[in-house]
Amino acid sequence: MRAVRTWLFEEPVVAISLTQEDGRLLVALGSKLIWWWPQTDRREDHGFVLPGAPRVRLNDGRTDPAGNFWVGSMKNNVLPDGQLGEVGPGEGILYRIARDGAVTEWRHGLGISNTLCWSPDRGTFYFADTLANEIYAFDYDAGAGAISGERHFFTGFDRGSPDGSAIDSEGYLWNCRYGGRCIARIAPDGSLAEVIDMPVTNITTCTFGGADLKTLYITTAGSGPGERLAGSLYAMRVEVAGLPENRYGIATK
């Protein structure tokens, strides 16, 4: 029998990152970042608080190869009763939070921030705006932790909208398609290499795990009473290994 342990938070948990300290995680809640030690359930504020909350909230986030945490915001569609409201374009911002807590705003006017991934050679950053149905590519400078040269990477796919993603060791992006009932595996040149059908409609994000990084863990969202397994966590064995997740840097005092 599998044992399941549950933790409750005061706000929705939107992203989690490993850190350079084993057992200590960086957690993005709707309006702020916190430190969390799951073994003892100790929690401390990180220091970053989202400007404009609760009108806006954080969404997808991930740590880059240089140890900075990137996270995007969006119009807050989580109503006080827990139900989902409307989402509008143009209110999201892409933030970079450095290891010393310094905050830089990199992109404005976003709808829903998703898909923060870096290529195996650390030269490319991938980012999606779900409302625009676009995945973008940027040049990434690991030394400076900076992005430039925005360009269209993957667009026009008619099965759902781009949600979260993971990247494998060959540089292919595994993009979860919200409303599309599938995952799109996208080649480094932006071409569609493979479509993996899923048993539920709303596929939200994925990550590689297991000892060989060949298990893809896939999260999904509810879509009404007609899909009993919507909102479940899925696991799928794949042939190509993923990349280990980067660890957020912890500034020394």
PDB file of C-alpha atoms in Angstrom:
ATOM      1  CA  MET A   1       0.000   0.000   0.000  1.00  0.00           C
ATOM      2  CA  ARG A   2       1.297   3.471  -0.864  1.00  0.00           C
ATOM      3  CA  ALA A   3       1.547   5.979   1.940  1.00  0.00           C
ATOM      4  CA  VAL A   4       0.424   9.504   1.110  1.00  0.00           C
ATOM      5  CA  ARG A   5       1.371  12.504   3.210  1.00  0.00           C
ATOM      6  CA  THR A   6      -0.418  15.820   2.790  1.00  0.00           C
ATOM      7  CA  TRP A   7       0.637  19.357   3.709  1.00  0.00           C
ATOM      8  CA  LEU A   8      -1.687  22.366   3.703  1.00  0.00           C
ATOM      9  CA  PHE A   9      -0.647  25.907   2.767  1.00  0.00           C
ATOM     10  CA  GLU A  10      -2.413  29.233   3.207  1.00  0.00           C
ATOM     11  CA  GLU A  11      -2.311  29.908  -0.547  1.00  0.00           C
ATOM     12  CA  PRO A  12      -2.161  27.806  -3.718  1.00  0.00           C
ATOM     13  CA  VAL A  13       1.252  26.239  -4.328  1.00  0.00           C
ATOM     14  CA  VAL A  14       2.223  27.119  -7.903  1.00  0.00           C
ATOM     15  CA  ALA A  15       5.880  26.013  -8.164  1.00  0.00           C
ATOM     16  CA  ILE A  16       8.594  24.312  -6.093  1.00  0.00           C
ATOM     17  CA  SER A  17      12.359  24.304  -6.592  1.00  0.00           C
ATOM     18  CA  LEU A  18      15.172  22.293  -5.113  1.00  0.00           C
ATOM     19  CA  THR A  19      17.847  24.369  -3.395  1.00  0.00           C
ATOM     20  CA  GLN A  20      21.552  23.949  -2.737  1.00  0.00           C
ATOM     21  CA  GLU A  21      20.680  22.760   0.778  1.00  0.00           C
ATOM     22  CA  ASP A  22      19.319  19.211   0.832  1.00  0.00           C
ATOM     23  CA  GLY A  23      15.921  19.048   2.501  1.00  0.00           C
ATOM     24  CA  ARG A  24      15.187  22.738   1.963  1.00  0.00           C
ATOM     25  CA  LEU A  25      12.821  23.787  -0.817  1.00  0.00           C
ATOM     26  CA  LEU A  26      11.844  27.101  -2.351  1.00  0.00           C
ATOM     27  CA  VAL A  27       8.061  27.282  -2.723  1.00  0.00           C
ATOM     28  CA  ALA A  28       6.143  29.791  -4.823  1.00  0.00           C
ATOM     29  CA  LEU A  29       2.710  30.514  -3.385  1.00  0.00           C
ATOM     30  CA  GLY A  30       0.130  32.733  -5.020  1.00  0.00           C
ATOM     31  CA  SER A  31       1.560  35.967  -3.639  1.00  0.00           C
ATOM     32  CA  LYS A  32       5.074  35.231  -2.346  1.00  0.00           C
ATOM     33  CA  LEU A  33       8.023  32.876  -2.012  1.00  0.00           C
ATOM     34  CA  ILE A  34       8.753  30.860   1.124  1.00  0.00           C
ATOM     35  CA  TRP A  35      11.394  28.422   2.354  1.00  0.00           C
ATOM     36  CA  TRP A  36      10.058  25.012   3.344  1.00  0.00           C
ATOM     37  CA  TRP A  37      11.642  22.034   5.091  1.00  0.00           C
ATOM     38  CA  PRO A  38       9.134  19.201   4.450  1.00  0.00           C
ATOM     39  CA  GLN A  39      10.665  16.762   6.935  1.00  0.00           C
ATOM     40  CA  THR A  40       9.812  19.060   9.859  1.00  0.00           C
ATOM     41  CA  ASP A  41       7.235  21.273   8.083  1.00  0.00           C
ATOM     42  CA  ARG A  42       9.251  24.342   9.040  1.00  0.00           C
ATOM     43  CA  ARG A  43       8.401  27.405   6.929  1.00  0.00           C
ATOM     44  CA  GLU A  44       9.997  30.837   6.602  1.00  0.00           C
ATOM     45  CA  ASP A  45       9.360  33.788   4.311  1.00  0.00           C
ATOM     46  CA  HIS A  46      11.901  34.133   1.522  1.00  0.00           C
ATOM     47  CA  GLY A  47      11.434  37.887   1.197  1.00  0.00           C
ATOM     48  CA  PHE A  48       9.871  38.158  -2.262  1.00  0.00           C
ATOM     49  CA  VAL A  49       6.271  39.387  -2.222  1.00  0.00           C
ATOM     50  CA  LEU A  50       4.428  39.781  -5.520  1.00  0.00           C
ATOM     51  CA  PRO A  51       3.543  43.406  -6.302  1.00  0.00           C
ATOM     52  CA  GLY A  52      -0.149  43.840  -7.045  1.00  0.00           C
ATOM     53  CA  ALA A  53      -1.367  40.737  -5.192  1.00  0.00           C
ATOM     54  CA  PRO A  54      -4.123  39.598  -4.814  1.00  0.00           C
ATOM     55  CA  ARG A  55      -5.227  41.181  -8.101  1.00  0.00           C
ATOM     56  CA  VAL A  56      -2.465  39.141  -9.718  1.00  0.00           C
ATOM     57  CA  ARG A  57      -0.833  35.887  -8.626  1.00  0.00           C
ATOM     58  CA  LEU A  58       2.260  33.846  -9.389  1.00  0.00           C
ATOM     59  CA  ASN A  59       2.074  30.867 -11.728  1.00  0.00           C
ATOM     60  CA  ASP A  60       4.778  28.611 -13.170  1.00  0.00           C
ATOM     61  CA  GLY A  61       8.373  28.937 -11.930  1.00  0.00           C
ATOM     62  CA  ARG A  62      11.750  27.200 -12.236  1.00  0.00           C
ATOM     63  CA  THR A  63      15.415  27.656 -11.342  1.00  0.00           C
ATOM     64  CA  ASP A  64      17.938  28.397 -14.084  1.00  0.00           C
ATOM     65  CA  PRO A  65      21.427  26.861 -14.511  1.00  0.00           C
ATOM     66  CA  ALA A  66      22.963  29.824 -12.658  1.00  0.00           C
ATOM     67  CA  GLY A  67      20.830  29.252  -9.546  1.00  0.00           C
ATOM     68  CA  ASN A  68      18.310  32.077 -10.076  1.00  0.00           C
ATOM     69  CA  PHE A  69      14.578  31.435  -9.707  1.00  0.00           C
ATOM     70  CA  TRP A  70      12.348  32.582 -12.562  1.00  0.00           C
ATOM     71  CA  VAL A  71       8.608  32.887 -12.021  1.00  0.00           C
ATOM     72  CA  GLY A  72       5.779  34.496 -13.952  1.00  0.00           C
ATOM     73  CA  SER A  73       2.579  36.150 -12.814  1.00  0.00           C
ATOM     74  CA  MET A  74      -0.942  36.372 -14.207  1.00  0.00           C
ATOM     75  CA  LYS A  75      -4.326  37.841 -13.369  1.00  0.00           C
ATOM     76  CA  ASN A  76      -5.577  36.074 -10.249  1.00  0.00           C
ATOM     77  CA  ASN A  77      -8.279  33.666 -11.385  1.00  0.00           C
ATOM     78  CA  VAL A  78      -8.644  31.883  -8.018  1.00  0.00           C
ATOM     79  CA  LEU A  79     -11.761  33.275  -6.358  1.00  0.00           C
ATOM     80  CA  PRO A  80     -12.172  33.484  -2.545  1.00  0.00           C
ATOM     81  CA  ASP A  81     -14.388  30.366  -2.601  1.00  0.00           C
ATOM     82  CA  GLY A  82     -11.718  28.389  -4.458  1.00  0.00           C
ATOM     83  CA  GLN A  83     -13.512  28.434  -7.797  1.00  0.00           C
ATOM     84  CA  LEU A  84     -11.796  29.631 -10.966  1.00  0.00           C
ATOM     85  CA  GLY A  85     -12.678  32.965 -12.553  1.00  0.00           C
ATOM     86  CA  GLU A  86     -11.824  34.633 -15.829  1.00  0.00           C
ATOM     87  CA  VAL A  87      -8.248  35.286 -16.943  1.00  0.00           C
ATOM     88  CA  GLY A  88      -7.340  38.393 -18.903  1.00  0.00           C
ATOM     89  CA  PRO A  89      -4.292  39.137 -21.050  1.00  0.00           C
ATOM     90  CA  GLY A  90      -1.598  41.682 -20.387  1.00  0.00           C
ATOM     91  CA  GLU A  91      -1.268  41.624 -16.594  1.00  0.00           C
ATOM     92  CA  GLY A  92       1.542  39.099 -16.168  1.00  0.00           C
ATOM     93  CA  ILE A  93       5.249  39.785 -15.600  1.00  0.00           C
ATOM     94  CA  LEU A  94       8.240  37.439 -15.830  1.00  0.00           C
ATOM     95  CA  TYR A  95      10.506  37.842 -12.775  1.00  0.00           C
ATOM     96  CA  ARG A  96      14.009  36.626 -11.990  1.00  0.00           C
ATOM     97  CA  ILE A  97      14.825  36.308  -8.280  1.00  0.00           C
ATOM     98  CA  ALA A  98      18.577  36.036  -7.755  1.00  0.00           C
ATOM     99  CA  ARG A  99      20.167  34.055  -4.940  1.00  0.00           C
ATOM    100  CA  ASP A 100      20.650  37.287  -2.956  1.00  0.00           C
ATOM    101  CA  GLY A 101      16.957  38.123  -3.360  1.00  0.00           C
ATOM    102  CA  ALA A 102      17.437  40.827  -5.997  1.00  0.00           C
ATOM    103  CA  VAL A 103      14.413  40.996  -8.305  1.00  0.00           C
ATOM    104  CA  THR A 104      14.527  41.783 -12.033  1.00  0.00           C
ATOM    105  CA  GLU A 105      11.497  42.136 -14.310  1.00  0.00           C
ATOM    106  CA  TRP A 106      12.273  40.655 -17.729  1.00  0.00           C
ATOM    107  CA  ARG A 107       9.007  40.702 -19.646  1.00  0.00           C
ATOM    108  CA  HIS A 108       5.670  42.495 -19.252  1.00  0.00           C
ATOM    109  CA  GLY A 109       2.209  42.200 -20.793  1.00  0.00           C
ATOM    110  CA  LEU A 110       1.820  38.446 -20.333  1.00  0.00           C
ATOM    111  CA  GLY A 111      -1.388  36.450 -20.120  1.00  0.00           C
ATOM    112  CA  ILE A 112      -0.472  33.222 -18.295  1.00  0.00           C
ATOM    113  CA  SER A 113       3.213  32.469 -17.661  1.00  0.00           C
ATOM    114  CA  ASN A 114       4.222  28.850 -18.239  1.00  0.00           C
ATOM    115  CA  THR A 115       6.991  26.556 -19.549  1.00  0.00           C
ATOM    116  CA  LEU A 116      10.262  27.813 -18.064  1.00  0.00           C
ATOM    117  CA  CYS A 117      13.003  25.509 -19.387  1.00  0.00           C
ATOM    118  CA  TRP A 118      16.659  25.692 -20.433  1.00  0.00           C
ATOM    119  CA  SER A 119      18.380  23.729 -23.194  1.00  0.00           C
ATOM    120  CA  PRO A 120      21.034  21.130 -22.291  1.00  0.00           C
ATOM    121  CA  ASP A 121      23.814  23.421 -23.555  1.00  0.00           C
ATOM    122  CA  ARG A 122      22.421  26.278 -21.406  1.00  0.00           C
ATOM    123  CA  GLY A 123      22.209  28.532 -24.435  1.00  0.00           C
ATOM    124  CA  THR A 124      18.428  28.740 -24.870  1.00  0.00           C
ATOM    125  CA  PHE A 125      15.539  29.616 -22.560  1.00  0.00           C
ATOM    126  CA  TYR A 126      11.992  28.509 -23.406  1.00  0.00           C
ATOM    127  CA  PHE A 127       8.906  30.312 -22.149  1.00  0.00           C
ATOM    128  CA  ALA A 128       5.185  30.094 -22.952  1.00  0.00           C
ATOM    129  CA  ASP A 129       2.228  32.428 -22.728  1.00  0.00           C
ATOM    130  CA  THR A 130      -0.775  30.125 -22.494  1.00  0.00           C
ATOM    131  CA  LEU A 131      -3.310  32.769 -23.522  1.00  0.00           C
ATOM    132  CA  ALA A 132      -1.304  33.665 -26.621  1.00  0.00           C
ATOM    133  CA  ASN A 133      -0.882  29.955 -27.494  1.00  0.00           C
ATOM    134  CA  GLU A 134       2.818  30.648 -28.072  1.00  0.00           C
ATOM    135  CA  ILE A 135       6.091  29.139 -26.900  1.00  0.00           C
ATOM    136  CA  TYR A 136       9.030  31.519 -27.231  1.00  0.00           C
ATOM    137  CA  ALA A 137      12.777  30.940 -27.299  1.00  0.00           C
ATOM    138  CA  PHE A 138      15.399  33.349 -25.967  1.00  0.00           C
ATOM    139  CA  ASP A 139      19.171  33.403 -25.957  1.00  0.00           C
ATOM    140  CA  TYR A 140      20.334  32.680 -22.410  1.00  0.00           C
ATOM    141  CA  ASP A 141      23.589  33.888 -20.840  1.00  0.00           C
ATOM    142  CA  ALA A 142      24.330  31.595 -17.901  1.00  0.00           C
ATOM    143  CA  GLY A 143      27.111  33.826 -16.623  1.00  0.00           C
ATOM    144  CA  ALA A 144      24.830  36.832 -16.313  1.00  0.00           C
ATOM    145  CA  GLY A 145      21.593  34.917 -15.785  1.00  0.00           C
ATOM    146  CA  ALA A 146      20.104  37.029 -18.574  1.00  0.00           C
ATOM    147  CA  ILE A 147      17.873  36.482 -21.612  1.00  0.00           C
ATOM    148  CA  SER A 148      17.747  38.257 -24.973  1.00  0.00           C
ATOM    149  CA  GLY A 149      16.756  37.705 -28.590  1.00  0.00           C
ATOM    150  CA  GLU A 150      13.114  36.727 -28.136  1.00  0.00           C
ATOM    151  CA  ARG A 151      11.677  34.734 -31.035  1.00  0.00           C
ATOM    152  CA  HIS A 152       8.719  32.476 -31.819  1.00  0.00           C
ATOM    153  CA  PHE A 153       9.558  28.816 -31.208  1.00  0.00           C
ATOM    154  CA  PHE A 154       6.331  26.786 -31.404  1.00  0.00           C
ATOM    155  CA  THR A 155       2.931  28.093 -32.444  1.00  0.00           C
ATOM    156  CA  GLY A 156      -0.178  27.099 -34.373  1.00  0.00           C
ATOM    157  CA  PHE A 157      -0.714  23.697 -32.744  1.00  0.00           C
ATOM    158  CA  ASP A 158      -4.470  23.304 -32.405  1.00  0.00           C
ATOM    159  CA  ARG A 159      -4.672  20.794 -29.550  1.00  0.00           C
ATOM    160  CA  GLY A 160      -5.122  22.921 -26.464  1.00  0.00           C
ATOM    161  CA  SER A 161      -2.770  25.617 -25.196  1.00  0.00           C
ATOM    162  CA  PRO A 162       0.814  25.399 -23.885  1.00  0.00           C
ATOM    163  CA  ASP A 163       1.023  24.805 -20.150  1.00  0.00           C
ATOM    164  CA  GLY A 164       4.085  23.566 -18.237  1.00  0.00           C
ATOM    165  CA  SER A 165       6.997  21.671 -19.787  1.00  0.00           C
ATOM    166  CA  ALA A 166      10.133  19.671 -19.136  1.00  0.00           C
ATOM    167  CA  ILE A 167      13.200  19.222 -21.326  1.00  0.00           C
ATOM    168  CA  ASP A 168      15.077  16.004 -22.048  1.00  0.00           C
ATOM    169  CA  SER A 169      18.772  15.283 -22.514  1.00  0.00           C
ATOM    170  CA  GLU A 170      18.425  15.526 -26.301  1.00  0.00           C
ATOM    171  CA  GLY A 171      17.029  19.052 -26.016  1.00  0.00           C
ATOM    172  CA  TYR A 172      13.433  18.152 -26.859  1.00  0.00           C
ATOM    173  CA  LEU A 173      10.719  20.068 -25.024  1.00  0.00           C
ATOM    174  CA  TRP A 174       7.843  18.023 -23.582  1.00  0.00           C
ATOM    175  CA  ASN A 175       4.975  20.514 -23.517  1.00  0.00           C
ATOM    176  CA  CYS A 176       1.751  19.727 -21.652  1.00  0.00           C
ATOM    177  CA  ARG A 177      -1.308  20.951 -23.534  1.00  0.00           C
ATOM    178  CA  TYR A 178      -4.074  22.381 -21.366  1.00  0.00           C
ATOM    179  CA  GLY A 179      -7.397  21.473 -22.942  1.00  0.00           C
ATOM    180  CA  GLY A 180      -5.624  19.360 -25.562  1.00  0.00           C
ATOM    181  CA  ARG A 181      -5.573  15.914 -23.955  1.00  0.00           C
ATOM    182  CA  CYS A 182      -1.931  15.421 -24.923  1.00  0.00           C
ATOM    183  CA  ILE A 183       1.764  16.224 -24.524  1.00  0.00           C
ATOM    184  CA  ALA A 184       3.658  17.637 -27.504  1.00  0.00           C
ATOM    185  CA  ARG A 185       7.329  16.648 -27.817  1.00  0.00           C
ATOM    186  CA  ILE A 186       9.009  19.480 -29.709  1.00  0.00           C
ATOM    187  CA  ALA A 187      12.422  19.270 -31.395  1.00  0.00           C
ATOM    188  CA  PRO A 188      15.123  21.915 -30.820  1.00  0.00           C
ATOM    189  CA  ASP A 189      14.331  23.393 -34.249  1.00  0.00           C
ATOM    190  CA  GLY A 190      10.696  23.989 -33.230  1.00  0.00           C
ATOM    191  CA  SER A 191       9.179  21.140 -35.241  1.00  0.00           C
ATOM    192  CA  LEU A 192       6.631  18.764 -33.737  1.00  0.00           C
ATOM    193  CA  ALA A 193       8.362  15.421 -33.187  1.00  0.00           C
ATOM    194  CA  GLU A 194       5.687  13.434 -31.356  1.00  0.00           C
ATOM    195  CA  VAL A 195       2.264  13.728 -29.736  1.00  0.00           C
ATOM    196  CA  ILE A 196       1.535  11.630 -26.643  1.00  0.00           C
ATOM    197  CA  ASP A 197      -2.189  11.205 -26.042  1.00  0.00           C
ATOM    198  CA  MET A 198      -3.434  11.380 -22.459  1.00  0.00           C
ATOM    199  CA  PRO A 199      -6.634   9.995 -20.870  1.00  0.00           C
ATOM    200  CA  VAL A 200      -7.840  13.375 -19.532  1.00  0.00           C
ATOM    201  CA  THR A 201      -8.296  16.816 -21.071  1.00  0.00           C
ATOM    202  CA  ASN A 202      -6.304  19.300 -19.008  1.00  0.00           C
ATOM    203  CA  ILE A 203      -2.592  18.416 -18.889  1.00  0.00           C
ATOM    204  CA  THR A 204      -0.768  20.962 -16.748  1.00  0.00           C
ATOM    205  CA  THR A 205       2.943  20.219 -16.329  1.00  0.00           C
ATOM    206  CA  CYS A 206       5.550  17.471 -16.138  1.00  0.00           C
ATOM    207  CA  THR A 207       9.011  16.660 -14.817  1.00  0.00           C
ATOM    208  CA  PHE A 208      11.509  13.832 -15.207  1.00  0.00           C
ATOM    209  CA  GLY A 209      12.294  11.629 -12.218  1.00  0.00           C
ATOM    210  CA  GLY A 210      13.423   8.211 -11.106  1.00  0.00           C
ATOM    211  CA  ALA A 211      16.982   6.970 -10.718  1.00  0.00           C
ATOM    212  CA  ASP A 212      17.574   7.092 -14.481  1.00  0.00           C
ATOM    213  CA  LEU A 213      15.439  10.209 -15.134  1.00  0.00           C
ATOM    214  CA  LYS A 214      13.327   8.174 -17.550  1.00  0.00           C
ATOM    215  CA  THR A 215      10.038   8.442 -15.671  1.00  0.00           C
ATOM    216  CA  LEU A 216       7.919  11.400 -16.723  1.00  0.00           C
ATOM    217  CA  TYR A 217       5.589  12.581 -13.955  1.00  0.00           C
ATOM    218  CA  ILE A 218       2.571  14.439 -15.306  1.00  0.00           C
ATOM    219  CA  THR A 219       0.074  16.602 -13.427  1.00  0.00           C
ATOM    220  CA  THR A 220      -3.456  17.267 -14.637  1.00  0.00           C
ATOM    221  CA  ALA A 221      -6.354  19.529 -13.688  1.00  0.00           C
ATOM    222  CA  GLY A 222     -10.016  18.813 -13.132  1.00  0.00           C
ATOM    223  CA  SER A 223     -12.399  19.353 -16.031  1.00  0.00           C
ATOM    224  CA  GLY A 224     -15.834  18.498 -14.667  1.00  0.00           C
ATOM    225  CA  PRO A 225     -17.681  15.385 -13.485  1.00  0.00           C
ATOM    226  CA  GLY A 226     -17.295  13.592 -16.805  1.00  0.00           C
ATOM    227  CA  GLU A 227     -13.602  12.821 -16.225  1.00  0.00           C
ATOM    228  CA  ARG A 228     -13.210  10.872 -13.010  1.00  0.00           C
ATOM    229  CA  LEU A 229      -9.401  10.745 -13.194  1.00  0.00           C
ATOM    230  CA  ALA A 230      -8.897  14.401 -14.106  1.00  0.00           C
ATOM    231  CA  GLY A 231      -6.683  16.048 -11.513  1.00  0.00           C
ATOM    232  CA  SER A 232      -4.642  12.872 -11.033  1.00  0.00           C
ATOM    233  CA  LEU A 233      -0.860  12.530 -11.095  1.00  0.00           C
ATOM    234  CA  TYR A 234       0.375  10.231 -13.870  1.00  0.00           C
ATOM    235  CA  ALA A 235       3.730   8.514 -14.450  1.00  0.00           C
ATOM    236  CA  MET A 236       5.027   7.289 -17.793  1.00  0.00           C
ATOM    237  CA  ARG A 237       8.254   5.533 -18.743  1.00  0.00           C
ATOM    238  CA  VAL A 238      10.088   7.162 -21.666  1.00  0.00           C
ATOM    239  CA  GLU A 239      13.113   6.193 -23.761  1.00  0.00           C
ATOM    240  CA  VAL A 240      15.093   9.438 -23.449  1.00  0.00           C
ATOM    241  CA  ALA A 241      16.320  10.624 -20.050  1.00  0.00           C
ATOM    242  CA  GLY A 242      15.426  14.039 -18.766  1.00  0.00           C
ATOM    243  CA  LEU A 243      17.710  16.653 -17.260  1.00  0.00           C
ATOM    244  CA  PRO A 244      18.139  17.026 -13.487  1.00  0.00           C
ATOM    245  CA  GLU A 245      16.334  20.035 -12.053  1.00  0.00           C
ATOM    246  CA  ASN A 246      18.524  23.026 -11.216  1.00  0.00           C
ATOM    247  CA  ARG A 247      18.951  24.108  -7.594  1.00  0.00           C
ATOM    248  CA  TYR A 248      18.205  27.589  -6.325  1.00  0.00           C
ATOM    249  CA  GLY A 249      21.255  29.282  -4.827  1.00  0.00           C
ATOM    250  CA  ILE A 250      21.218  30.214  -1.150  1.00  0.00           C
ATOM    251  CA  ALA A 251      23.062  33.411  -0.301  1.00  0.00           C
ATOM    252  CA  THR A 252      25.536  33.077   2.555  1.00  0.00           C
ATOM    253  CA  LYS A 253      25.277  35.637   5.325  1.00  0.00           C
TER     254      LYS A 253
END
